[in-house]
Amino acid sequence: MRTHPRSRAVRVPGGLSLRLDPRALTVVVLLLLAALAAGVALIGTGDAQIPVADVVRTLAGNGNAYQHFIVHELRLPRVLVGLLVGASLGLGGALFQAVSRNPLGSPDVLGLSQGATAGALVVIVLMSGSAAEVTLGALIGGLVTGLAIYLLAWKQGVHGYRLVLVGIGVSAVVTAVNGYLLTKADLVDAARAVVWMTGSLDGRDWDQVWPLLGLCAVLLPLVLAHGRGLRMLEMGDDTAGALGVPVQRVRLVLMVSAVLLTAAATAAAGPVSFVALTAPQLARRLTRSPGPNLVASLCMGAALLVTADWASQRVFGAGRLPVGVVTGVLGGGYLLWLLVTERRAGRI
């Protein structure tokens, strides 16, 4: 594998070595700071405006009782959910694009978001379930859809374009099922389902924060531990196998991780569209670094989602425009640009 000319090998205790790219590291730090700054600005935004300085003071434990209630009980959980959902989608999208070796290999295109939506709709329409049951239904729907795509794409292994094509087909089928479920719902359940399907951070509280945080804490080290194998997979299965990478095992672990991240993010905030597609591509363009850019994609996803939610509230007012609408408009434009670029390059 060719080493990037700007990369530096750094040895850490235990005999391990890491390859660091100063530009990529700078981009990661700046994206992380941007995500945190947007989060602080979002906490101060709403019907009750709170200056940024007061938000910081309250987060440090020095605000008054009113500010403490607004910040810690109402807005901080929403922002944390936004950061975690954006990070999960950014990381999941980077994994899918790296495994499929295709910039269109994202959960939005492959049908995982639609599968999670189907699981939630089953609970809403057929069972009139609670919010917790809807979350569980979305998680199960995403996992079942991911398993179906993997099995249908299997033919002596799972390969990039076959995975994308199967995912597009499954997405079309599940989208039709979702439409059918909506036609069978009564007016109240249909309205509730449509709101959930838009993708929103409204009303999110600590009950959504802790499960998503726990899942990310488990999966992030697992994914990073397979980072070398993922970089090898980008060079092709034969090359990766010749270099000692257990191709199918690494691919399975990373795909299961990506499915879990995507399903959990969708369960927490609904199907927020296009973050998983755009975040890895934007991260790669900023770092100009080869490889999947997992950490940069994670930080980019968090920054994109929280910034989009802040922009929707500043322009349209709190609760008037779900964040999924903003990401859908921006991501749809990016997808058109990406398709034109790939066609001009002769890749599609």
Short mmCIF file of C-alpha atoms in Angstrom, two decimals:
data_model
loop_
_atom_site.label_atom_id
_atom_site.label_comp_id
_atom_site.label_asym_id
_atom_site.label_seq_id
_atom_site.Cartn_x
_atom_site.Cartn_y
_atom_site.Cartn_z
CA MET A 1 0.00 0.00 0.00
CA ARG A 2 1.44 3.34 -1.01
CA THR A 3 2.12 5.67 1.91
CA HIS A 4 0.77 9.17 1.57
CA PRO A 5 3.69 11.63 1.19
CA ARG A 6 2.49 13.81 4.09
CA SER A 7 1.95 10.88 6.47
CA ARG A 8 4.12 10.28 9.49
CA ALA A 9 4.52 7.00 11.36
CA VAL A 10 4.18 7.41 15.13
CA ARG A 11 5.01 4.58 17.53
CA VAL A 12 2.90 4.16 20.66
CA PRO A 13 3.46 1.96 23.76
CA GLY A 14 2.96 -1.71 23.11
CA GLY A 15 4.87 -1.81 19.83
CA LEU A 16 2.04 -0.41 17.73
CA SER A 17 2.49 2.27 15.12
CA LEU A 18 0.03 4.79 13.75
CA ARG A 19 0.13 6.68 10.49
CA LEU A 20 -0.75 10.34 11.01
CA ASP A 21 -1.46 12.90 8.31
CA PRO A 22 -1.00 16.46 9.67
CA ARG A 23 -3.60 17.90 7.28
CA ALA A 24 -6.16 15.21 8.13
CA LEU A 25 -5.52 15.71 11.85
CA THR A 26 -6.02 19.46 11.47
CA VAL A 27 -9.27 18.91 9.58
CA VAL A 28 -10.54 16.55 12.29
CA VAL A 29 -9.77 19.07 15.04
CA LEU A 30 -11.44 21.91 13.13
CA LEU A 31 -14.53 19.81 12.36
CA LEU A 32 -14.79 18.77 16.00
CA LEU A 33 -14.56 22.40 17.12
CA ALA A 34 -17.16 23.40 14.51
CA ALA A 35 -19.54 20.69 15.72
CA LEU A 36 -19.15 21.77 19.34
CA ALA A 37 -19.56 25.46 18.46
CA ALA A 38 -22.71 24.72 16.45
CA GLY A 39 -23.99 22.66 19.38
CA VAL A 40 -23.50 25.54 21.81
CA ALA A 41 -25.19 27.93 19.39
CA LEU A 42 -28.09 25.48 18.98
CA ILE A 43 -28.57 25.25 22.75
CA GLY A 44 -29.04 29.01 22.88
CA THR A 45 -31.50 29.03 19.97
CA GLY A 46 -35.25 28.73 20.42
CA ASP A 47 -38.28 30.55 21.74
CA ALA A 48 -36.27 31.46 24.83
CA GLN A 49 -33.00 32.86 23.46
CA ILE A 50 -29.93 32.41 25.62
CA PRO A 51 -26.65 34.19 24.79
CA VAL A 52 -23.70 31.94 23.99
CA ALA A 53 -21.77 33.19 27.03
CA ASP A 54 -24.68 32.25 29.30
CA VAL A 55 -24.93 28.83 27.64
CA VAL A 56 -21.26 28.15 28.33
CA ARG A 57 -21.62 29.42 31.89
CA THR A 58 -24.66 27.19 32.47
CA LEU A 59 -22.93 24.13 31.00
CA ALA A 60 -20.11 24.80 33.47
CA GLY A 61 -22.66 24.78 36.32
CA ASN A 62 -22.85 28.52 36.97
CA GLY A 63 -26.23 29.43 35.42
CA ASN A 64 -29.40 30.31 37.30
CA ALA A 65 -32.24 27.83 37.85
CA TYR A 66 -34.17 28.95 34.76
CA GLN A 67 -31.14 28.65 32.48
CA HIS A 68 -30.21 25.30 34.02
CA PHE A 69 -33.65 23.88 33.26
CA ILE A 70 -33.69 25.18 29.66
CA VAL A 71 -30.14 24.07 28.90
CA HIS A 72 -29.77 20.77 30.74
CA GLU A 73 -33.30 19.41 30.62
CA LEU A 74 -34.66 20.68 27.30
CA ARG A 75 -31.91 21.52 24.84
CA LEU A 76 -28.71 19.68 25.76
CA PRO A 77 -30.23 16.21 25.13
CA ARG A 78 -31.46 17.37 21.71
CA VAL A 79 -28.00 18.64 20.78
CA LEU A 80 -26.29 15.48 22.04
CA VAL A 81 -28.69 13.33 20.03
CA GLY A 82 -27.93 15.49 16.98
CA LEU A 83 -24.19 15.11 17.45
CA LEU A 84 -24.42 11.35 18.00
CA VAL A 85 -26.84 10.78 15.11
CA GLY A 86 -24.70 12.84 12.75
CA ALA A 87 -21.54 11.06 13.88
CA SER A 88 -23.18 7.64 13.50
CA LEU A 89 -24.46 8.43 10.02
CA GLY A 90 -21.12 9.90 8.94
CA LEU A 91 -19.19 6.86 10.18
CA GLY A 92 -21.76 4.40 8.80
CA GLY A 93 -21.68 6.11 5.41
CA ALA A 94 -17.88 6.03 5.31
CA LEU A 95 -17.91 2.31 6.07
CA PHE A 96 -20.44 1.50 3.36
CA GLN A 97 -18.64 3.62 0.76
CA ALA A 98 -15.30 2.03 1.62
CA VAL A 99 -16.64 -1.54 1.62
CA SER A 100 -18.52 -1.07 -1.66
CA ARG A 101 -15.75 1.10 -3.16
CA ASN A 102 -18.52 3.31 -4.50
CA PRO A 103 -19.35 6.93 -3.51
CA LEU A 104 -23.05 6.07 -3.85
CA GLY A 105 -22.79 3.26 -1.29
CA SER A 106 -24.62 4.98 1.56
CA PRO A 107 -27.51 3.87 3.79
CA ASP A 108 -29.86 6.23 1.93
CA VAL A 109 -29.16 4.54 -1.40
CA LEU A 110 -28.82 0.97 -0.10
CA GLY A 111 -32.23 0.99 1.61
CA LEU A 112 -31.20 0.73 5.26
CA SER A 113 -32.91 3.98 6.19
CA GLN A 114 -36.05 2.80 4.39
CA GLY A 115 -35.84 -0.52 6.25
CA ALA A 116 -35.66 1.25 9.60
CA THR A 117 -38.61 3.39 8.51
CA ALA A 118 -40.57 0.25 7.67
CA GLY A 119 -39.93 -1.14 11.14
CA ALA A 120 -41.15 2.08 12.73
CA LEU A 121 -44.23 2.21 10.50
CA VAL A 122 -45.20 -1.34 11.43
CA VAL A 123 -45.17 -0.35 15.10
CA ILE A 124 -47.02 2.95 14.50
CA VAL A 125 -49.64 1.74 12.02
CA LEU A 126 -50.31 -1.85 13.06
CA MET A 127 -49.59 -1.68 16.79
CA SER A 128 -50.10 2.00 17.74
CA GLY A 129 -46.92 1.59 19.76
CA SER A 130 -45.26 4.01 22.14
CA ALA A 131 -42.19 6.10 21.32
CA ALA A 132 -39.90 3.46 22.85
CA GLU A 133 -41.58 0.73 20.79
CA VAL A 134 -41.22 2.81 17.62
CA THR A 135 -37.51 3.17 18.35
CA LEU A 136 -37.15 -0.58 18.83
CA GLY A 137 -39.14 -1.25 15.65
CA ALA A 138 -36.89 1.06 13.63
CA LEU A 139 -33.78 -0.67 14.99
CA ILE A 140 -35.13 -4.13 14.14
CA GLY A 141 -36.26 -2.96 10.68
CA GLY A 142 -32.81 -1.63 9.86
CA LEU A 143 -31.09 -4.81 11.03
CA VAL A 144 -33.45 -7.08 9.08
CA THR A 145 -32.98 -4.99 5.94
CA GLY A 146 -29.21 -5.04 6.31
CA LEU A 147 -29.25 -8.83 6.71
CA ALA A 148 -31.47 -9.21 3.64
CA ILE A 149 -29.15 -7.06 1.52
CA TYR A 150 -26.10 -9.00 2.67
CA LEU A 151 -27.65 -12.39 1.94
CA LEU A 152 -29.02 -11.34 -1.46
CA ALA A 153 -25.66 -9.83 -2.44
CA TRP A 154 -23.70 -12.92 -1.36
CA LYS A 155 -22.09 -14.92 -4.14
CA GLN A 156 -18.77 -16.34 -3.05
CA GLY A 157 -18.46 -13.19 -0.99
CA VAL A 158 -19.99 -9.72 -1.10
CA HIS A 159 -18.59 -7.30 -3.66
CA GLY A 160 -19.03 -3.57 -4.17
CA TYR A 161 -21.28 -2.98 -7.16
CA ARG A 162 -23.38 -6.07 -6.46
CA LEU A 163 -23.99 -4.71 -2.95
CA VAL A 164 -25.07 -1.32 -4.32
CA LEU A 165 -27.36 -2.81 -6.97
CA VAL A 166 -29.02 -5.19 -4.52
CA GLY A 167 -29.40 -2.34 -2.05
CA ILE A 168 -31.11 -0.15 -4.64
CA GLY A 169 -33.54 -2.97 -5.45
CA VAL A 170 -34.30 -3.63 -1.78
CA SER A 171 -34.76 0.10 -1.22
CA ALA A 172 -37.39 0.26 -3.97
CA VAL A 173 -39.29 -2.71 -2.51
CA VAL A 174 -39.21 -1.38 1.06
CA THR A 175 -40.26 2.10 -0.10
CA ALA A 176 -43.32 0.54 -1.74
CA VAL A 177 -44.09 -1.34 1.49
CA ASN A 178 -43.85 1.91 3.43
CA GLY A 179 -46.31 3.55 1.07
CA TYR A 180 -48.71 0.65 1.50
CA LEU A 181 -48.49 0.87 5.30
CA LEU A 182 -49.32 4.56 5.18
CA THR A 183 -52.47 3.87 3.13
CA LYS A 184 -53.64 1.44 5.84
CA ALA A 185 -53.15 3.87 8.71
CA ASP A 186 -55.90 6.01 10.20
CA LEU A 187 -55.52 9.78 10.05
CA VAL A 188 -53.87 10.20 13.46
CA ASP A 189 -51.36 7.38 12.99
CA ALA A 190 -50.60 8.50 9.43
CA ALA A 191 -49.85 12.03 10.60
CA ARG A 192 -47.62 10.68 13.36
CA ALA A 193 -45.83 8.42 10.88
CA VAL A 194 -45.21 11.21 8.38
CA VAL A 195 -43.72 13.42 11.09
CA TRP A 196 -41.38 10.60 12.13
CA MET A 197 -40.42 9.85 8.52
CA THR A 198 -39.28 13.43 7.96
CA GLY A 199 -36.39 13.12 10.40
CA SER A 200 -36.38 15.50 13.35
CA LEU A 201 -34.64 16.25 16.63
CA ASP A 202 -37.73 17.79 18.23
CA GLY A 203 -38.64 16.35 21.61
CA ARG A 204 -35.48 14.29 21.97
CA ASP A 205 -34.40 13.70 25.57
CA TRP A 206 -31.95 11.68 27.63
CA ASP A 207 -33.78 8.44 26.79
CA GLN A 208 -32.40 8.69 23.25
CA VAL A 209 -28.94 9.87 24.32
CA TRP A 210 -27.74 6.99 26.49
CA PRO A 211 -28.46 4.00 24.18
CA LEU A 212 -26.90 5.76 21.20
CA LEU A 213 -23.89 6.87 23.24
CA GLY A 214 -23.36 3.33 24.55
CA LEU A 215 -23.57 1.84 21.05
CA CYS A 216 -21.07 4.37 19.67
CA ALA A 217 -18.70 3.70 22.58
CA VAL A 218 -18.70 0.00 21.69
CA LEU A 219 -18.62 0.21 17.88
CA LEU A 220 -16.13 3.05 17.37
CA PRO A 221 -13.12 1.19 18.84
CA LEU A 222 -14.19 -1.96 16.97
CA VAL A 223 -14.34 -0.10 13.65
CA LEU A 224 -11.04 1.70 14.20
CA ALA A 225 -9.38 -1.61 15.10
CA HIS A 226 -10.33 -2.87 11.62
CA GLY A 227 -9.16 0.33 9.91
CA ARG A 228 -6.06 -1.26 8.40
CA GLY A 229 -8.10 -4.12 6.93
CA LEU A 230 -10.60 -1.62 5.52
CA ARG A 231 -7.83 0.32 3.78
CA MET A 232 -6.60 -2.93 2.26
CA LEU A 233 -10.12 -3.80 1.06
CA GLU A 234 -10.20 -0.57 -0.93
CA MET A 235 -7.40 -2.01 -3.10
CA GLY A 236 -9.50 -5.06 -4.00
CA ASP A 237 -10.24 -8.42 -2.43
CA ASP A 238 -7.38 -10.28 -4.13
CA THR A 239 -4.77 -7.75 -3.02
CA ALA A 240 -6.17 -7.58 0.50
CA GLY A 241 -6.21 -11.37 0.77
CA ALA A 242 -2.65 -11.60 -0.48
CA LEU A 243 -1.60 -9.17 2.26
CA GLY A 244 -3.12 -11.39 4.93
CA VAL A 245 -6.47 -9.69 5.47
CA PRO A 246 -9.41 -12.08 6.22
CA VAL A 247 -11.54 -10.34 3.61
CA GLN A 248 -15.02 -11.70 4.28
CA ARG A 249 -14.67 -11.57 8.07
CA VAL A 250 -13.48 -7.96 8.04
CA ARG A 251 -16.22 -7.00 5.57
CA LEU A 252 -18.89 -8.70 7.68
CA VAL A 253 -17.76 -7.03 10.92
CA LEU A 254 -17.65 -3.60 9.29
CA MET A 255 -21.00 -4.01 7.54
CA VAL A 256 -22.71 -5.15 10.74
CA SER A 257 -21.19 -2.15 12.52
CA ALA A 258 -22.39 0.20 9.78
CA VAL A 259 -25.90 -1.29 9.85
CA LEU A 260 -26.09 -0.94 13.63
CA LEU A 261 -24.89 2.67 13.52
CA THR A 262 -27.38 3.58 10.80
CA ALA A 263 -30.31 1.76 12.38
CA ALA A 264 -29.63 3.26 15.80
CA ALA A 265 -29.33 6.77 14.36
CA THR A 266 -32.58 6.33 12.44
CA ALA A 267 -34.30 4.95 15.53
CA ALA A 268 -33.19 8.01 17.54
CA ALA A 269 -34.07 10.79 15.08
CA GLY A 270 -35.94 9.27 12.16
CA PRO A 271 -34.52 8.84 8.65
CA VAL A 272 -32.40 11.99 8.39
CA SER A 273 -31.45 11.86 4.73
CA PHE A 274 -28.16 12.32 2.90
CA VAL A 275 -25.85 12.95 5.88
CA ALA A 276 -24.37 9.45 5.45
CA LEU A 277 -23.87 10.14 1.73
CA THR A 278 -22.32 13.60 1.90
CA ALA A 279 -20.24 13.54 5.10
CA PRO A 280 -17.60 10.99 3.95
CA GLN A 281 -17.19 12.67 0.56
CA LEU A 282 -16.82 16.15 2.05
CA ALA A 283 -14.38 14.81 4.66
CA ARG A 284 -12.23 13.20 1.98
CA ARG A 285 -12.16 16.39 -0.07
CA LEU A 286 -11.06 18.40 2.97
CA THR A 287 -8.38 15.97 4.16
CA ARG A 288 -7.16 15.07 0.64
CA SER A 289 -6.08 11.84 2.23
CA PRO A 290 -6.46 8.31 0.84
CA GLY A 291 -8.40 5.71 2.75
CA PRO A 292 -11.86 5.80 4.33
CA ASN A 293 -11.20 8.84 6.61
CA LEU A 294 -13.35 7.34 9.34
CA VAL A 295 -12.73 9.88 12.11
CA ALA A 296 -13.02 12.84 9.74
CA SER A 297 -16.31 11.46 8.37
CA LEU A 298 -17.62 11.01 11.91
CA CYS A 299 -16.81 14.62 12.84
CA MET A 300 -18.17 15.92 9.53
CA GLY A 301 -21.49 14.11 10.05
CA ALA A 302 -21.87 15.57 13.55
CA ALA A 303 -21.04 19.08 12.34
CA LEU A 304 -23.39 18.84 9.34
CA LEU A 305 -26.42 17.65 11.28
CA VAL A 306 -26.15 20.09 14.18
CA THR A 307 -25.42 23.01 11.84
CA ALA A 308 -28.42 22.09 9.67
CA ASP A 309 -30.66 21.97 12.76
CA TRP A 310 -29.34 25.34 13.94
CA ALA A 311 -29.92 26.86 10.48
CA SER A 312 -33.48 25.53 10.30
CA GLN A 313 -34.33 27.09 13.66
CA ARG A 314 -32.67 30.42 12.88
CA VAL A 315 -34.40 30.77 9.52
CA PHE A 316 -37.81 29.21 10.15
CA GLY A 317 -38.18 29.22 13.94
CA ALA A 318 -38.01 26.42 16.50
CA GLY A 319 -39.95 23.31 15.55
CA ARG A 320 -41.24 24.67 12.22
CA LEU A 321 -38.88 22.88 9.85
CA PRO A 322 -37.50 19.43 10.75
CA VAL A 323 -33.79 18.99 10.20
CA GLY A 324 -34.46 16.13 7.77
CA VAL A 325 -35.97 18.60 5.30
CA VAL A 326 -32.83 20.77 5.37
CA THR A 327 -30.43 17.85 4.94
CA GLY A 328 -32.68 16.42 2.21
CA VAL A 329 -32.58 19.63 0.16
CA LEU A 330 -28.83 20.11 0.55
CA GLY A 331 -28.02 16.43 0.15
CA GLY A 332 -30.22 16.06 -2.93
CA GLY A 333 -28.31 18.86 -4.63
CA TYR A 334 -25.03 17.24 -3.65
CA LEU A 335 -26.21 13.87 -5.03
CA LEU A 336 -27.02 15.44 -8.41
CA TRP A 337 -23.59 17.06 -8.50
CA LEU A 338 -21.95 13.76 -7.57
CA LEU A 339 -23.79 11.87 -10.32
CA VAL A 340 -22.77 14.44 -12.93
CA THR A 341 -19.15 14.27 -11.72
CA GLU A 342 -19.07 10.46 -11.77
CA ARG A 343 -20.59 10.39 -15.27
CA ARG A 344 -18.05 12.87 -16.62
CA ALA A 345 -15.29 10.73 -15.12
CA GLY A 346 -16.72 7.70 -16.95
CA ARG A 347 -17.44 5.73 -13.76
CA ILE A 348 -21.22 5.46 -14.34
#
